Coordinates of C-alpha atoms and ligand atoms in Angstrom, one line a residue:
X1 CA -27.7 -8.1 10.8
X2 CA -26.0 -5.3 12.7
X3 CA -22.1 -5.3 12.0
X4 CA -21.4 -3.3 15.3
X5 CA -23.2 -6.5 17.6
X6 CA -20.6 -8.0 20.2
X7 CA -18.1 -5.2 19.4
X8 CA -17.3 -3.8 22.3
X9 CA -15.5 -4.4 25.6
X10 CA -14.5 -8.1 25.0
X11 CA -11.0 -7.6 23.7
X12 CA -9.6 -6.6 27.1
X13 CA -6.6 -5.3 28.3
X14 CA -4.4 -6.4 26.2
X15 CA -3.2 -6.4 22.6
X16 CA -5.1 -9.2 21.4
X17 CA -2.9 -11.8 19.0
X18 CA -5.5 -11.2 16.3
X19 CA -8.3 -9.4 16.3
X20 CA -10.8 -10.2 13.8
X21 CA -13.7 -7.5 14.6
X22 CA -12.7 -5.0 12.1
X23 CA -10.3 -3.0 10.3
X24 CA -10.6 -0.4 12.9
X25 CA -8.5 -1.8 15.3
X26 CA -5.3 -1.1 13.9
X27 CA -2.8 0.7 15.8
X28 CA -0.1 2.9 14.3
X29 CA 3.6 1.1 13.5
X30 CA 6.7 2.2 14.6
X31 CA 6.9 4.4 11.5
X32 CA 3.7 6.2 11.9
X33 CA 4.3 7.4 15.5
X34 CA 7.6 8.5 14.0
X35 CA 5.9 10.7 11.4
X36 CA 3.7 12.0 14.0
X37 CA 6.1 12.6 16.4
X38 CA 7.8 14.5 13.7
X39 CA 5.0 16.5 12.4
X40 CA 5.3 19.9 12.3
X41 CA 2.1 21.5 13.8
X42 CA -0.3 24.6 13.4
X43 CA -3.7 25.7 14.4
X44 CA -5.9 24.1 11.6
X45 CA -9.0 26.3 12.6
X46 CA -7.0 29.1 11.6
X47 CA -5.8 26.9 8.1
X48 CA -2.4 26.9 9.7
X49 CA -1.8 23.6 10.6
X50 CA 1.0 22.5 7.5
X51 CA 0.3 18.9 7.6
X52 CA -3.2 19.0 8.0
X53 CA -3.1 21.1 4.5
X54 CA -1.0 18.6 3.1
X55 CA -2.6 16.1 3.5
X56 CA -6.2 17.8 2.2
X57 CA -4.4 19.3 -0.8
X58 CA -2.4 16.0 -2.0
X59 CA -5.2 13.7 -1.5
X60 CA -7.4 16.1 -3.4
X61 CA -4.9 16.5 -6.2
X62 CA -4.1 12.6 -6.2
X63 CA -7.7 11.4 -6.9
X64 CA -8.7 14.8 -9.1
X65 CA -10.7 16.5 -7.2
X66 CA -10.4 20.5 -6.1
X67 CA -10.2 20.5 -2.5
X68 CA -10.2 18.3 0.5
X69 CA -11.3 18.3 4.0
X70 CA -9.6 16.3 7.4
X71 CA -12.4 15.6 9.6
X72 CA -12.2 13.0 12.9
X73 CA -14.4 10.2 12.0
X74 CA -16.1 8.9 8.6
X75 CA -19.5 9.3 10.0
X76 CA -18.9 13.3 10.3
X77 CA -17.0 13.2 7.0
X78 CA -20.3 11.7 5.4
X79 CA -22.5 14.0 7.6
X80 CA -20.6 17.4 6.8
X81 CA -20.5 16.2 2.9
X82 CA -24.3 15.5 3.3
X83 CA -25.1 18.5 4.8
X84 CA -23.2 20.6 2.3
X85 CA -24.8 18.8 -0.9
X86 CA -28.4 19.3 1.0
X87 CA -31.2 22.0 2.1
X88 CA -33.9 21.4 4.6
X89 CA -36.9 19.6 2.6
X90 CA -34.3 18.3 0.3
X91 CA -33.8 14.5 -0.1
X92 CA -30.7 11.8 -0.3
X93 CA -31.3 8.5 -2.5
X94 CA -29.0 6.0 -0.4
X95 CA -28.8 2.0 0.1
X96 CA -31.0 0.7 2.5
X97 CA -28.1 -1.2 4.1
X98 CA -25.4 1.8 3.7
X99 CA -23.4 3.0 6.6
X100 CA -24.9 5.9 5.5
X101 CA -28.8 5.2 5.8
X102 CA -28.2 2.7 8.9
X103 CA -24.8 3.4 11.2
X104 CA -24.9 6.2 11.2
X105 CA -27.8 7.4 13.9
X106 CA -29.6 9.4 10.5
X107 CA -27.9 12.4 10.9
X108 CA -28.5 14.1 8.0
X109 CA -32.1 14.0 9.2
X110 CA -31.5 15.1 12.9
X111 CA -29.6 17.9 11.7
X112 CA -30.1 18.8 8.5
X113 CA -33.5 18.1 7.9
X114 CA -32.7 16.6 4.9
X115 CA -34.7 12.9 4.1
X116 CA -33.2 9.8 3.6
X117 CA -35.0 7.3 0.9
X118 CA -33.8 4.1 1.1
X119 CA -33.5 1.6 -1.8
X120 CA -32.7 -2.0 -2.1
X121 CA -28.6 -2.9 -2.1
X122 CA -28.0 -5.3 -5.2
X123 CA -25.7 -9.0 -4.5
X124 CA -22.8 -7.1 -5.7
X125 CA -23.4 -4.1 -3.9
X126 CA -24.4 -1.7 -5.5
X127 CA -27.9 0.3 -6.7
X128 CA -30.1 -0.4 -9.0
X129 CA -30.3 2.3 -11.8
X130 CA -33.9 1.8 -12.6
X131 CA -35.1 1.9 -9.3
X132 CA -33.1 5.0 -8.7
X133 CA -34.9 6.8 -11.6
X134 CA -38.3 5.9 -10.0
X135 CA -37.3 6.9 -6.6
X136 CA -36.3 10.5 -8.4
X137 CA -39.0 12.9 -7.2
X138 CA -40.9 14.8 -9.6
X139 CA -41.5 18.8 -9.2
X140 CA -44.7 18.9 -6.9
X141 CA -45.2 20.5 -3.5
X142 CA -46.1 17.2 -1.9
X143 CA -42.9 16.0 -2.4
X144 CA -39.5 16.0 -1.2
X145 CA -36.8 17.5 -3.5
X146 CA -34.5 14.6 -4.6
X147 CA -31.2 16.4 -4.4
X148 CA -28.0 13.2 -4.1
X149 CA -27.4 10.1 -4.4
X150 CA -25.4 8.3 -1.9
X151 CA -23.1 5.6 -3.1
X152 CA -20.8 3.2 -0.8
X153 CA -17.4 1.6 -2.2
X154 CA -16.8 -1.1 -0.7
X155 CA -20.2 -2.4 0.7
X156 CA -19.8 -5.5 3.4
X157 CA -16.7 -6.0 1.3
X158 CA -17.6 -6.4 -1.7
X159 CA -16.4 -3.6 -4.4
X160 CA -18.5 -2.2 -6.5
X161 CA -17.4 -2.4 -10.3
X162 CA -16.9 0.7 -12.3
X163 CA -19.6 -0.2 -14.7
X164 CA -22.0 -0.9 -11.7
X165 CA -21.0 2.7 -9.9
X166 CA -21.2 4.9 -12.9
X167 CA -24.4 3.5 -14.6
X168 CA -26.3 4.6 -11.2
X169 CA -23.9 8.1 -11.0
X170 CA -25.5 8.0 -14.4
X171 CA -29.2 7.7 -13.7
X172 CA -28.8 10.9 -11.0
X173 CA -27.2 12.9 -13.0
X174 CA -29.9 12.6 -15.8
X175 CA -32.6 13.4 -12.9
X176 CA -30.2 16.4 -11.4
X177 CA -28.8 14.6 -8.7
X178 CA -25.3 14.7 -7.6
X179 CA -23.6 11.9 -6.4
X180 CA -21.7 11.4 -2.7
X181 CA -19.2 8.0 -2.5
X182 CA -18.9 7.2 1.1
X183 CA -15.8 5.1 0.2
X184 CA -14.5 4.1 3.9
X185 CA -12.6 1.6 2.3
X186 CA -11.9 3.5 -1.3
X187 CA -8.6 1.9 -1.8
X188 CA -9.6 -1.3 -0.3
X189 CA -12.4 -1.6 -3.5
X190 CA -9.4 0.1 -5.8
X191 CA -7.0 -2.4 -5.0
X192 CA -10.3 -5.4 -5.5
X193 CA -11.1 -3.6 -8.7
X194 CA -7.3 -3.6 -10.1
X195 CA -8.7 -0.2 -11.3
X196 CA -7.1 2.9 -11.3
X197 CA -7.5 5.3 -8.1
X198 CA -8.9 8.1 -10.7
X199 CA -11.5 5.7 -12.5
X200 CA -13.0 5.3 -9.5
X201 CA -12.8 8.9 -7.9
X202 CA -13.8 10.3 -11.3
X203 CA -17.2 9.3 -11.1
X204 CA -19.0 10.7 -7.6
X205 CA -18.7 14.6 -7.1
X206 CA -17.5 13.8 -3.1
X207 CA -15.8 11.0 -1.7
X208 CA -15.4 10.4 2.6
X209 CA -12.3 8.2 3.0
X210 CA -11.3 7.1 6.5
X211 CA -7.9 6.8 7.2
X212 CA -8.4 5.1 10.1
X213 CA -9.2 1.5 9.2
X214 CA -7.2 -1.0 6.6
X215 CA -4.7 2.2 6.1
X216 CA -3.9 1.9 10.0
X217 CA -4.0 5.7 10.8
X218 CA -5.6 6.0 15.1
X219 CA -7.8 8.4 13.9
X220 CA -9.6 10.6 10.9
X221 CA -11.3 10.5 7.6
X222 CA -10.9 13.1 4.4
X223 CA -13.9 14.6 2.5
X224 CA -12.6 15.4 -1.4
X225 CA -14.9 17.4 -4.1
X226 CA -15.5 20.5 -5.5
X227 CA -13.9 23.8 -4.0
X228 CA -17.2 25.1 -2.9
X229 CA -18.7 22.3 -1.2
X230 CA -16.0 21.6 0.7
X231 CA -16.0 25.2 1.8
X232 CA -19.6 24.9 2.9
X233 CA -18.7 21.5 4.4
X234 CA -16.0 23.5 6.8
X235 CA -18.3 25.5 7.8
X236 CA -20.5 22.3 9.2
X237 CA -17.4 20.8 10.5
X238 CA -17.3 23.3 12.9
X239 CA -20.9 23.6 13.5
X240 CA -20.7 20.0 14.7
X241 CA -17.4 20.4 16.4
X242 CA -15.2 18.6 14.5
X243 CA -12.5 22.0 13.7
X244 CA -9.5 20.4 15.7
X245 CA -6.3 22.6 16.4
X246 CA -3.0 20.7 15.9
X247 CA -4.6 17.9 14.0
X248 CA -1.6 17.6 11.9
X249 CA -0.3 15.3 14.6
X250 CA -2.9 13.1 13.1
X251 CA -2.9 13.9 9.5
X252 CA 0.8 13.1 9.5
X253 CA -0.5 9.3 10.3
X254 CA -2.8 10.2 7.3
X255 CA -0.2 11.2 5.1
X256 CA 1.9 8.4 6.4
X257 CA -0.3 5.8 5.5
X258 CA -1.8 6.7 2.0
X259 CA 2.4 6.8 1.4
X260 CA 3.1 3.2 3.0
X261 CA -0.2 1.5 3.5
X262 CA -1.9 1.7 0.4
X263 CA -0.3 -1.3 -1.6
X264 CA -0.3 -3.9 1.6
X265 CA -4.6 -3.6 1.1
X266 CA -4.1 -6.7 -1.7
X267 CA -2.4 -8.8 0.9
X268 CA -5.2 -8.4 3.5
X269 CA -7.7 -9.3 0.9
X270 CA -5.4 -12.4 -0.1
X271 CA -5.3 -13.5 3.9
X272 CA -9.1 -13.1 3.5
X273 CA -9.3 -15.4 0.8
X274 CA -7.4 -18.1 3.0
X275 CA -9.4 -17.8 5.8
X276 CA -12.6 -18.5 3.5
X277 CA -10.8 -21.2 2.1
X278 CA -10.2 -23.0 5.1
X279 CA -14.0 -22.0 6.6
X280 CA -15.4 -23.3 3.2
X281 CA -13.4 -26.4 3.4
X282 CA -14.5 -27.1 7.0
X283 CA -17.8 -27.4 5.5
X284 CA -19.3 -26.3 8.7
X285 CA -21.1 -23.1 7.9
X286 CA -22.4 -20.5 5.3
X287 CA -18.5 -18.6 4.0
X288 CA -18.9 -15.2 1.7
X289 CA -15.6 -13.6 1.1
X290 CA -15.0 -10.2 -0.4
X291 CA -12.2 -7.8 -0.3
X292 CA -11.0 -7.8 3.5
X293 CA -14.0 -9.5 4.6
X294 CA -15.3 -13.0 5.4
X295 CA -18.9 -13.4 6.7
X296 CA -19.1 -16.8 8.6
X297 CA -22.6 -18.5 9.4
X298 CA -21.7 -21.6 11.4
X299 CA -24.6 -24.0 13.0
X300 CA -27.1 -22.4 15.4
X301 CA -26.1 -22.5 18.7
X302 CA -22.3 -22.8 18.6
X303 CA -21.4 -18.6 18.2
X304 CA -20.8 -18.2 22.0
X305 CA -19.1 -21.4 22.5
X306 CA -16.5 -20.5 19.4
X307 CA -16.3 -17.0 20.8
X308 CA -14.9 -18.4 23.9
X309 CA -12.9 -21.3 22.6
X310 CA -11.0 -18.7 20.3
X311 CA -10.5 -15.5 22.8
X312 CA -8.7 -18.4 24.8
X313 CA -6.0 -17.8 22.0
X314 CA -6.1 -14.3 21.7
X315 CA -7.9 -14.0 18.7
X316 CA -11.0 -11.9 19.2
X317 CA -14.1 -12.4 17.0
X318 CA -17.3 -10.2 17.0
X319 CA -21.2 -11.1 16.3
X320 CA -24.1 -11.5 17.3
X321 CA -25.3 -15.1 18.9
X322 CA -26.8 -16.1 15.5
X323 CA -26.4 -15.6 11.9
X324 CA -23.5 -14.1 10.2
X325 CA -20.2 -12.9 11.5
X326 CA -18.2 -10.9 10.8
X327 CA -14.2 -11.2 10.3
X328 CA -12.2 -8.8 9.1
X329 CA -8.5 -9.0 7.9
X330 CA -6.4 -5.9 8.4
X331 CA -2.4 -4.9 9.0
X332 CA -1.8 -6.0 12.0
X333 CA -3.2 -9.7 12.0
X334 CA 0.2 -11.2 10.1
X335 CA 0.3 -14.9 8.3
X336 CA 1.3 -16.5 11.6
X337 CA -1.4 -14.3 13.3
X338 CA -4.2 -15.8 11.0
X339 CA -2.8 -19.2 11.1
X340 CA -3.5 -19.0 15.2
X341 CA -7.1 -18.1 14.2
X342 CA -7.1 -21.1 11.4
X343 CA -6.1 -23.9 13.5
X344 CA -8.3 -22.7 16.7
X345 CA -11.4 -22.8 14.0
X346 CA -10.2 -25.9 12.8
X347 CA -9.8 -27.4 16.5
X348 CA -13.1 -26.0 18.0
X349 CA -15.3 -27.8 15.1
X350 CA -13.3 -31.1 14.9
X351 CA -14.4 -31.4 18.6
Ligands
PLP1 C1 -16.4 2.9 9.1 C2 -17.3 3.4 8.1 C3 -17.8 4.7 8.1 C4 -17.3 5.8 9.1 O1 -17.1 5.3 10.4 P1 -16.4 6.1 11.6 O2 -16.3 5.1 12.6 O3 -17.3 7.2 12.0 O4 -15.1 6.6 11.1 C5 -18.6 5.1 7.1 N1 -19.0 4.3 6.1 C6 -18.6 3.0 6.1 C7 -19.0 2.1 5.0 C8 -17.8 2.5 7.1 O5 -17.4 1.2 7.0

């Protein structure tokens, strides 16, 4: 299934009551356009921009790695973190369902000339440590040279337990391979693990966070690791034109919302839980639940029609015409918000 099917353009004009597409559609509060209204700003090409520094430096320090990097999207946050692990004729072990491998247009190939081996994504997630080893090239000149493994935290959702993460970090690191997290949602799969932020960090070398989804922020992502590989990962972020100038206006939403919107994660996962509920107990479709995330199959045929019925009440739903689809509970869908979307599911499948 592709996540991004019957994403775009059917939200309209307006501010939909409750849009269910994804986390992405957030839109900064009154108290993040007050923080970026108050940013003070620099050129951050030249390393001047303060809050752009900020926030690289205090997310760095906060999940104990040596240096960060604000980049404008998580798919150029993975890229320039690829990119930076890799040479040409080197090779990235990732999940064959991973933004990484599939979303995300394979980059690393285009323009790195780096390969990307796919293997199998387990129920909970995560990679299988034994098929990992055997993916491991050995030295030969026929082969690529296995260089990273590529890791994703949380995956459709679900997060992938600390035992689960490290016994595949693990596995590379035994066959020389260091380890990327593309961890989008890192604190959503903290705050589903009940873990510590630093448990977590602590095991990949780099970690691409995006700001920009359940933590509300309009726009940007933060690559964290080693000093050195974040240096050479500037110098791809300007390469593929991602050195902005007063980006602290942005990384002061950034900094905003790792202050403010971390802890509210738990409650999206909790409103996610009650919308699966109430899908499960309709007993009208196929219900998997995991972090912010709800996956709903329901009967052949009537996608479309419940589309329709529930855009009639503002509350926007993605998919495709068949199989799964996706909803996704963020910060701005509230309790009464959901409880729109709950009684127009309820109403279109009682008819
Ligand atoms: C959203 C996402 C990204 C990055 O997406 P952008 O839209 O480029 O910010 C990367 N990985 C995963 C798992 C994601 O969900």
């Amino acid at each position: 299934m592709n996540q991004y099917a019957g994403m775009t353009g059917s939200a309209g004009r307006n501010t939909p009551l409750c849009d269910l597409r994804s986390d992405t559609v957030t839109r900064p509060d009154a108290g993040m356009q007050a923080a970026m209204a108050a940013a003070e700003l620099g050129d951050d090409v030249y390393g001047e921009d303060p809050c752009v520094n900020r926030l690289e430096r205090s997310l760095a320090e906060r999940l104990g790695k040596e240096a960060g990097l604000f980049l404008p999207t998580g798919t150029m946050s993975n890229l320039a973190g690829l990119l930076a692990h890799c040479q040409r004729g080197e090779e990235i072990l990732v999940g064959r369902n991973y933004h990484v491998y599939r979303y995300e247009a394979a980059g690393a190939s285009v323009l790195g000339g780096i390969a990307l081996c796919p293997l199998a994504v387990g129920a909970t997630g995560g990679l299988d440590p034994t098929e990992i080893a055997s993916e491991v090239k050995p030295d030969d000149s026929h082969l690529a040279v296995s260089r990273l493994l590529s890791l994703e935290n949380t995956h459709n959702g679900m997060a992938v337990s600390l035992a689960e993460t490290s016994g595949a970090a693990k596995t590379a690191r035994r066959h020389g391979l260091a380890v990327h997290l593309d961890g989008a949602r890192f604190f959503n799969a903290v705050a589903a693990l009940g873990c510590d932020e630093l448990a977590l960090a602590g095991i990949p070398d780099t970690i691409s966070i995006c700001l920009s989804k359940g933590l509300g922020a309009p726009a940007g992502s933060v690559l964290v690791g080693p000093a050195d590989l974040i240096a050479r990962a500037r110098r791809w972020r300007k390469m593929l034109g991602g050195g902005m100038r007063q980006s602290g206006v942005l990384a002061a939403a950034g900094l905003y919302a790792l202050e403010h919107n971390v802890q509210a994660l738990s409650d999206d996962h909790c409103r996610a839980e009650r919308l699966a509920e109430v899908l499960h107990s309709l007993g009208v479709g196929v219900v998997q639940q995991a972090s912010n995330m709800v996956f709903f199959t329901p009967p052949e045929g009537t996608h479309r029609d419940l589309r329709a019925a529930l855009a009639s009440e503002g509350v926007i739903i993605g998919g495709a015409d068949s199989g799964a689809i996706r909803l996704v509970l963020h910060r701005d869908i509230s309790d009464d918000a959901l409880e729109v979307a709950i009684d127009g599911i309820g109403r279109f499948f009682s008819n």
